[in-house]
Short mmCIF file of C-alpha atoms in Angstrom, two decimals:
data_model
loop_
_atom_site.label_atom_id
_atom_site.label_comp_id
_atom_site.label_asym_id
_atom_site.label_seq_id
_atom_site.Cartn_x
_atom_site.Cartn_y
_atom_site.Cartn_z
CA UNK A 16 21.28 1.47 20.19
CA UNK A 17 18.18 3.42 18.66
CA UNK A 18 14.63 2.38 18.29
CA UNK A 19 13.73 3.86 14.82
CA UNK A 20 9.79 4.05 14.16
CA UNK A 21 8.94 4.95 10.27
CA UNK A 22 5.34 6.63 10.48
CA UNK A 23 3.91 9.64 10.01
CA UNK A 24 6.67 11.90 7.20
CA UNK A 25 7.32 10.28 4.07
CA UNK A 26 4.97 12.70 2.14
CA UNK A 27 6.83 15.35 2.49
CA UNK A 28 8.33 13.48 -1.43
CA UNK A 29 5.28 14.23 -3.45
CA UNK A 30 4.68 12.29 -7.14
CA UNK A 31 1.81 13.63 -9.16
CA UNK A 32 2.99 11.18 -12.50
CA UNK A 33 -0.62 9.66 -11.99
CA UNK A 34 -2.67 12.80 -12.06
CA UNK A 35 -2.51 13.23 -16.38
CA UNK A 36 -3.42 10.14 -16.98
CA UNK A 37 -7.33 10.23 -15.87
CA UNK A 38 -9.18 12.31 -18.04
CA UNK A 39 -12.09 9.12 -17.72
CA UNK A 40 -12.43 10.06 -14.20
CA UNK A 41 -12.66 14.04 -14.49
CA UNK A 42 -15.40 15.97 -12.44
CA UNK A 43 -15.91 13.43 -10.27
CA UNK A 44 -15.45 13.94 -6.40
CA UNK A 45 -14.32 11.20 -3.83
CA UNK A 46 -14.64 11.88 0.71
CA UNK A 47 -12.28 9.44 2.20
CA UNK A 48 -13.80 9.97 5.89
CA UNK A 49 -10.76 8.55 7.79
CA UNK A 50 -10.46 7.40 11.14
CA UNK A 51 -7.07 7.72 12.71
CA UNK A 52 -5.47 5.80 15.33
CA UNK A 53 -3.37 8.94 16.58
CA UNK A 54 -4.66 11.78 17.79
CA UNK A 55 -3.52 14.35 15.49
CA UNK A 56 -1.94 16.73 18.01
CA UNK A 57 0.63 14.07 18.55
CA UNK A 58 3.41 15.83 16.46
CA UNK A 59 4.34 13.85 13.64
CA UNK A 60 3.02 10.41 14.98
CA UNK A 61 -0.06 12.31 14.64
CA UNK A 62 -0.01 15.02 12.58
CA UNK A 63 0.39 14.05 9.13
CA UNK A 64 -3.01 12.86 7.73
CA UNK A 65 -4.08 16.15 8.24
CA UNK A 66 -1.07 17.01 6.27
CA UNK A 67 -1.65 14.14 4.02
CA UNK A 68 -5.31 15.71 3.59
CA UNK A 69 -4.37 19.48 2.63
CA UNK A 70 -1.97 18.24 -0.37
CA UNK A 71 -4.32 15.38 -1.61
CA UNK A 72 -7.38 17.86 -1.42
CA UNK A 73 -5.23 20.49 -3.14
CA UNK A 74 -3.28 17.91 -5.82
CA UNK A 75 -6.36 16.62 -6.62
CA UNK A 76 -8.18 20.41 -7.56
CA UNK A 77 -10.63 19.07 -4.75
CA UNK A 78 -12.01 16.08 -6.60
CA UNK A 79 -10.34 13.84 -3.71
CA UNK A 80 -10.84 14.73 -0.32
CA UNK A 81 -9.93 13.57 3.06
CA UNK A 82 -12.18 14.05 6.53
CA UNK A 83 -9.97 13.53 9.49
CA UNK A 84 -11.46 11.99 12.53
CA UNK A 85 -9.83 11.62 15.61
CA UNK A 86 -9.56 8.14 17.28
CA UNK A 87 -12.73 6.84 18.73
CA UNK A 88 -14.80 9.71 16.90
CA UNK A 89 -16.31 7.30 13.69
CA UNK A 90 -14.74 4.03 15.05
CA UNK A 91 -12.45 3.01 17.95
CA UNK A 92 -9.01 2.93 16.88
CA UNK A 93 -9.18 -1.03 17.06
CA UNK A 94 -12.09 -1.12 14.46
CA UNK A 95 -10.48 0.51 11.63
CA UNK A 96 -9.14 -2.19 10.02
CA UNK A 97 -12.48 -4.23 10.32
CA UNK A 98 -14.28 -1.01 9.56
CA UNK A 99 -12.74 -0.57 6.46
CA UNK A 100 -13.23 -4.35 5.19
CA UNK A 101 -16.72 -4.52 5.67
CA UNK A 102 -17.42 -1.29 4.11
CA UNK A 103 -18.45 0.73 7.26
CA UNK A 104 -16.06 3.50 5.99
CA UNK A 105 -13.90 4.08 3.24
CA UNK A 106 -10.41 4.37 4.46
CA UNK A 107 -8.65 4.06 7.74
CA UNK A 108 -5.54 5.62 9.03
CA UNK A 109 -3.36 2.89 11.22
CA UNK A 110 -0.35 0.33 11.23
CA UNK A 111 -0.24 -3.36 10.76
CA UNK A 112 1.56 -3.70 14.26
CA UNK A 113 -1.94 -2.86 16.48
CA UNK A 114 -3.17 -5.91 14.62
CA UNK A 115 -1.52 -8.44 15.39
CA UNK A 116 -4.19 -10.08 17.02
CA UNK A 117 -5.86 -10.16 13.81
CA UNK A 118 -3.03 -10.48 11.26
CA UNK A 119 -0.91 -12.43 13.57
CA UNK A 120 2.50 -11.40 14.94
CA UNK A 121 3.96 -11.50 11.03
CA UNK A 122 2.02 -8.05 10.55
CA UNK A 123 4.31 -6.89 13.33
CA UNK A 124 7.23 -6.84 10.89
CA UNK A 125 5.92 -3.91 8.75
CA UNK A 126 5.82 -1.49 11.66
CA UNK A 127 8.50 -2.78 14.12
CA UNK A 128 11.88 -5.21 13.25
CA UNK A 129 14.07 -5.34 16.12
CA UNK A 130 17.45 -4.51 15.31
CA UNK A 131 16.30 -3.50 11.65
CA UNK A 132 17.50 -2.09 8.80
CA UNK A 133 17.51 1.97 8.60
CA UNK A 134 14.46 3.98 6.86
CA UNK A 135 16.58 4.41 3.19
CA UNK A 136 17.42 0.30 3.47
CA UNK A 137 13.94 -0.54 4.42
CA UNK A 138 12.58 1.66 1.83
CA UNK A 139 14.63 0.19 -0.95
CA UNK A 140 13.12 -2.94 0.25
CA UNK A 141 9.61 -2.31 0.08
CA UNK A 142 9.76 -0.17 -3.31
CA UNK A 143 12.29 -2.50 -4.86
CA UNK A 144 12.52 -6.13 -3.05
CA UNK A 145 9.38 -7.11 -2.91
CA UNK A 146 8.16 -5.88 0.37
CA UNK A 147 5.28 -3.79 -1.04
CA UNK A 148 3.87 -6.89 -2.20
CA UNK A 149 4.02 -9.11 1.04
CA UNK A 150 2.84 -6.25 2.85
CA UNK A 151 -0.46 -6.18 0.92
CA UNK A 152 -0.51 -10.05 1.00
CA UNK A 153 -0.46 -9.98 4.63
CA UNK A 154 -4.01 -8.23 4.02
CA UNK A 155 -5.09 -10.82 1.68
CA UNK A 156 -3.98 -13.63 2.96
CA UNK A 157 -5.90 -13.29 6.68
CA UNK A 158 -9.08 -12.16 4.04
CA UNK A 159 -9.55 -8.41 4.84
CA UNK A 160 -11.20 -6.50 1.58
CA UNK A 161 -8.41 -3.79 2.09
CA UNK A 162 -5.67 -2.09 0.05
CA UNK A 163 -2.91 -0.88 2.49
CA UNK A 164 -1.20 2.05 1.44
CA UNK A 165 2.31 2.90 3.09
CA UNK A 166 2.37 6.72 3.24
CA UNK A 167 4.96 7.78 6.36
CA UNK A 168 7.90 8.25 8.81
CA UNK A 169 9.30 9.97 11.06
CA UNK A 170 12.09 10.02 13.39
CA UNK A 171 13.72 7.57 15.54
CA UNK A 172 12.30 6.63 19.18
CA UNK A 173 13.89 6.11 22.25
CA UNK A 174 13.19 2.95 24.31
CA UNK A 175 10.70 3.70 27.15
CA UNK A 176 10.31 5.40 30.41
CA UNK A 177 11.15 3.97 33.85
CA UNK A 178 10.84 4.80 37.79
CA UNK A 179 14.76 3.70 37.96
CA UNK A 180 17.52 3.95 35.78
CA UNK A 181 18.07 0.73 33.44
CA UNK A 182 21.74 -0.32 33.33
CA UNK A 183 21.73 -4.22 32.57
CA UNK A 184 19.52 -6.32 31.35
CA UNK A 185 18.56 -8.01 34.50
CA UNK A 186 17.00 -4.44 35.63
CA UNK A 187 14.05 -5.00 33.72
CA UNK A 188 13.45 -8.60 34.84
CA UNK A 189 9.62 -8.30 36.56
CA UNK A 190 8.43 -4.99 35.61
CA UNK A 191 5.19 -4.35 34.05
CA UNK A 192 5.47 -2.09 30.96
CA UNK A 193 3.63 -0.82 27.78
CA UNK A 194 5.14 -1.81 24.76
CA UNK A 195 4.35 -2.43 21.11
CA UNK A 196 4.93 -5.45 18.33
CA UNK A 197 7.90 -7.30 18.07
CA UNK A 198 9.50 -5.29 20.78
CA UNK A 199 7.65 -6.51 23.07
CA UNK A 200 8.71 -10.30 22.58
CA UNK A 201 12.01 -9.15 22.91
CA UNK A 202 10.68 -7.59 26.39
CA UNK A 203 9.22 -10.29 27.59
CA UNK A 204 12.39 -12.39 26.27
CA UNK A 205 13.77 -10.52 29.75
CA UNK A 206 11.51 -11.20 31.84
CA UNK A 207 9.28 -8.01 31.18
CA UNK A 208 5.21 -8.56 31.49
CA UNK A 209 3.88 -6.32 28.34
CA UNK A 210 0.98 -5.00 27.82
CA UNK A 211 -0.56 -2.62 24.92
CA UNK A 212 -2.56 0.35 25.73
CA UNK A 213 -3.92 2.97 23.45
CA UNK A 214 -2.34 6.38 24.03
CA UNK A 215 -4.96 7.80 26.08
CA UNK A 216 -4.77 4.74 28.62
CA UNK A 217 -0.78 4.95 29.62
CA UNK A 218 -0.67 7.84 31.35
CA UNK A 219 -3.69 6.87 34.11
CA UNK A 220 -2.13 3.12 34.15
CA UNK A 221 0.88 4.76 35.11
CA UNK A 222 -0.97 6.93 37.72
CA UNK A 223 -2.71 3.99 39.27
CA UNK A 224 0.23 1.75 39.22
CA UNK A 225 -0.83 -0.68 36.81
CA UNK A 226 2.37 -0.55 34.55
CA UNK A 227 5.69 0.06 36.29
CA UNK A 228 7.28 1.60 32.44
CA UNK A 229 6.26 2.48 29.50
CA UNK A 230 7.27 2.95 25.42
CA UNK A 231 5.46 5.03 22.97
CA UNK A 232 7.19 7.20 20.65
CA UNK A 233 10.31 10.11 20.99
CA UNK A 234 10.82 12.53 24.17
CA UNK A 235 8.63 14.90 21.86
CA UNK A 236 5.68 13.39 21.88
CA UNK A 237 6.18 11.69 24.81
CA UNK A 238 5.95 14.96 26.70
CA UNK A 239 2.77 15.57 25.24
CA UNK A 240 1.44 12.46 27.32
CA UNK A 241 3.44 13.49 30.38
CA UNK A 242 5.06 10.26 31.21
CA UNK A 243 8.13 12.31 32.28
CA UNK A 244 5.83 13.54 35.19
CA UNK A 245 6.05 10.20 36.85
CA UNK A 246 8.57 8.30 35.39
CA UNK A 247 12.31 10.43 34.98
CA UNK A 248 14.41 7.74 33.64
CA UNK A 249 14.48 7.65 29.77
CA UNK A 250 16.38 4.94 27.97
CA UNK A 251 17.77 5.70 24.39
CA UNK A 252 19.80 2.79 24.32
CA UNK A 253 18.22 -0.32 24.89
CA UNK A 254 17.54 -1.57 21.83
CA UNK A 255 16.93 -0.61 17.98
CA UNK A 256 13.89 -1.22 16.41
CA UNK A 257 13.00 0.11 13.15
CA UNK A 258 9.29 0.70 12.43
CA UNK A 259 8.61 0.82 8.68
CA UNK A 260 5.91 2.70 8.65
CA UNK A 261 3.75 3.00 11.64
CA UNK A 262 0.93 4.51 9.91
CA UNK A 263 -0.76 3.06 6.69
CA UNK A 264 -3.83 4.22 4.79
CA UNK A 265 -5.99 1.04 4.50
CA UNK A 266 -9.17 1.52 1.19
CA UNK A 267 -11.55 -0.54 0.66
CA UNK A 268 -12.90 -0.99 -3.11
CA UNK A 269 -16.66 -2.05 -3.33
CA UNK A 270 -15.80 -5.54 -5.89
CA UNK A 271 -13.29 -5.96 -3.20
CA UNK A 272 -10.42 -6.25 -5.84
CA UNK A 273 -7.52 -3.13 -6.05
CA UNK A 274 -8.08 -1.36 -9.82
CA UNK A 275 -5.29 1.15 -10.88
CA UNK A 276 -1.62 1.70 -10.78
CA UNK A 277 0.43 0.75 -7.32
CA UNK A 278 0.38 3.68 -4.72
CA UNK A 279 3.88 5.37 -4.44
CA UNK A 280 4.78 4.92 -1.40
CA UNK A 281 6.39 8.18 -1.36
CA UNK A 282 3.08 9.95 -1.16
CA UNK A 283 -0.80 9.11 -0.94
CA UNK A 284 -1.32 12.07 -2.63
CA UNK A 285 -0.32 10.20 -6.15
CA UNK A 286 -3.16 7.83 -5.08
CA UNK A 287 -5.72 10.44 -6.37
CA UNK A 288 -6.77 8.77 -9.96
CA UNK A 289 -6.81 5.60 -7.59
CA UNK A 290 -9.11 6.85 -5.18
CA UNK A 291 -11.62 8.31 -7.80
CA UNK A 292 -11.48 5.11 -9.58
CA UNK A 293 -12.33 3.01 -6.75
CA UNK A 294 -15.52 5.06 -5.01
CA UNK A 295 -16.83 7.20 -8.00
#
């Protein structure tokens, strides 16, 4: 079984069908300054706003244009959903599952589903089934002033890293491990004690001993954080889990109400008549 994590690749499908139709909204210029909750040399997890930003800016003809800035630089990773609610800054780069605490475990379900569909069934759900709606009503209903945007993917994930290999359930019964949304109930369903840590704080938990094991993305960008370095057992088979879309573009419009066309969820670059309606 596969963890699958959708995220940070869907705009590699770009729609510009919006772009003709806003001559009312020609000349003027829109900064999204956007705080991300990846670092952005976290390939692919990471990576794509900036790639996100170089189409929009160039789709656009520069009258919509996005400021990357890495996690903690404009507001901690934790804020940016706040942040962008209240106005503080204009968009916000994250996923509904880091919010749980604030959205409740429901928000879990539009970045991680345990034994969930695959990316084409999940899409056809949110662009055709009504998903794209109870995603944004998950926003609305716990009152944030947001409009969530669904702009990613990438590839599947494996299931964590651990000091000894993991052949039966019963083998992770009382270790201490990192692990994100729904997954993590499933965890802790056998007998795991999660906890969830930012990707700068796993590696030094795992140094110190605080966390026995850990999740976070594929072997890729795993060995960016150098978990193999301590821990040498990697499971690809525990469990699948299907994150549909790990990353989300969150705007705020000042009356606090969405004005345009829907977002295709395809791209954030056909957001661009959006965007310059909502901060010109």
């Amino acid at each position: 079984m596969k963890k699958k994590i959708l995220s940070a690749g869907i705009a590699a499908a770009l729609t510009m069908s919006l772009m003709a139709s806003t001559p009312a909204v020609a000349g003027k210029k829109v900064l999204l300054k956007v705080p991300v909750w990846f670092g952005t040399h976290l390939t692919g997890l990471g990576s794509t706003p900036k790639y996100v930003a170089e189409h929009l800016n160039a789709a656009s003809g520069g009258s919509v244009k996005m400021k990357i800035y890495e996690p903690g630089k404009l507001v901690p990773p934790k804020e940016i959903l706040e942040s962008v609610s209240k106005g503080q800054v204009n968009a916000g780069w994250s996923t509904p599952g880091y919010n749980t605490g604030l959205l409740g475990q429901k928000g879990a379900i539009f970045s991680a589903v345990p034994f969930g569909p695959d990316a084409p069934e999940f899409l056809a759900w949110v662009n055709y089934g009504e998903g794209r709606q109870l995603w944004q009503k998950l926003y609305d209903d716990a009152g944030y002033n947001v409009h969530s945007i669904p702009c990613s993917i990438i590839a599947p994930e494996t299931s964590g890293w651990f000091s000894k290999p993991i052949d039966k359930p019963e083998d992770l019964d009382g270790l201490r491990m990192r692990f994100f949304g729904l997954g993590a109930l499933v965890m802790e369903k056998m007998g795991v004690s999660t906890s969830l840590l930012s990707s700068k704080e796993i590696f030094p938990a795992l140094e110190k001993g605080a966390i026995d094991a850990t999740e976070f993305s594929m072997p890729a960008i795993d060995k960016l954080l150098g978990f193999h370095k301590i821990l040498k057992y990697n499971v690809s088979e525990l469990k699948t889990t299907y994150f549909p879309s790990r990353v989300s573009v969150w705007l705020l419009s000042p009356s606090g109400t969405f004005h345009g066309s829907s977002a295709s969820i395809f791209s954030s670059v056909s957001a661009v008549p959006i965007w310059l309606r909502m901060y010109s």
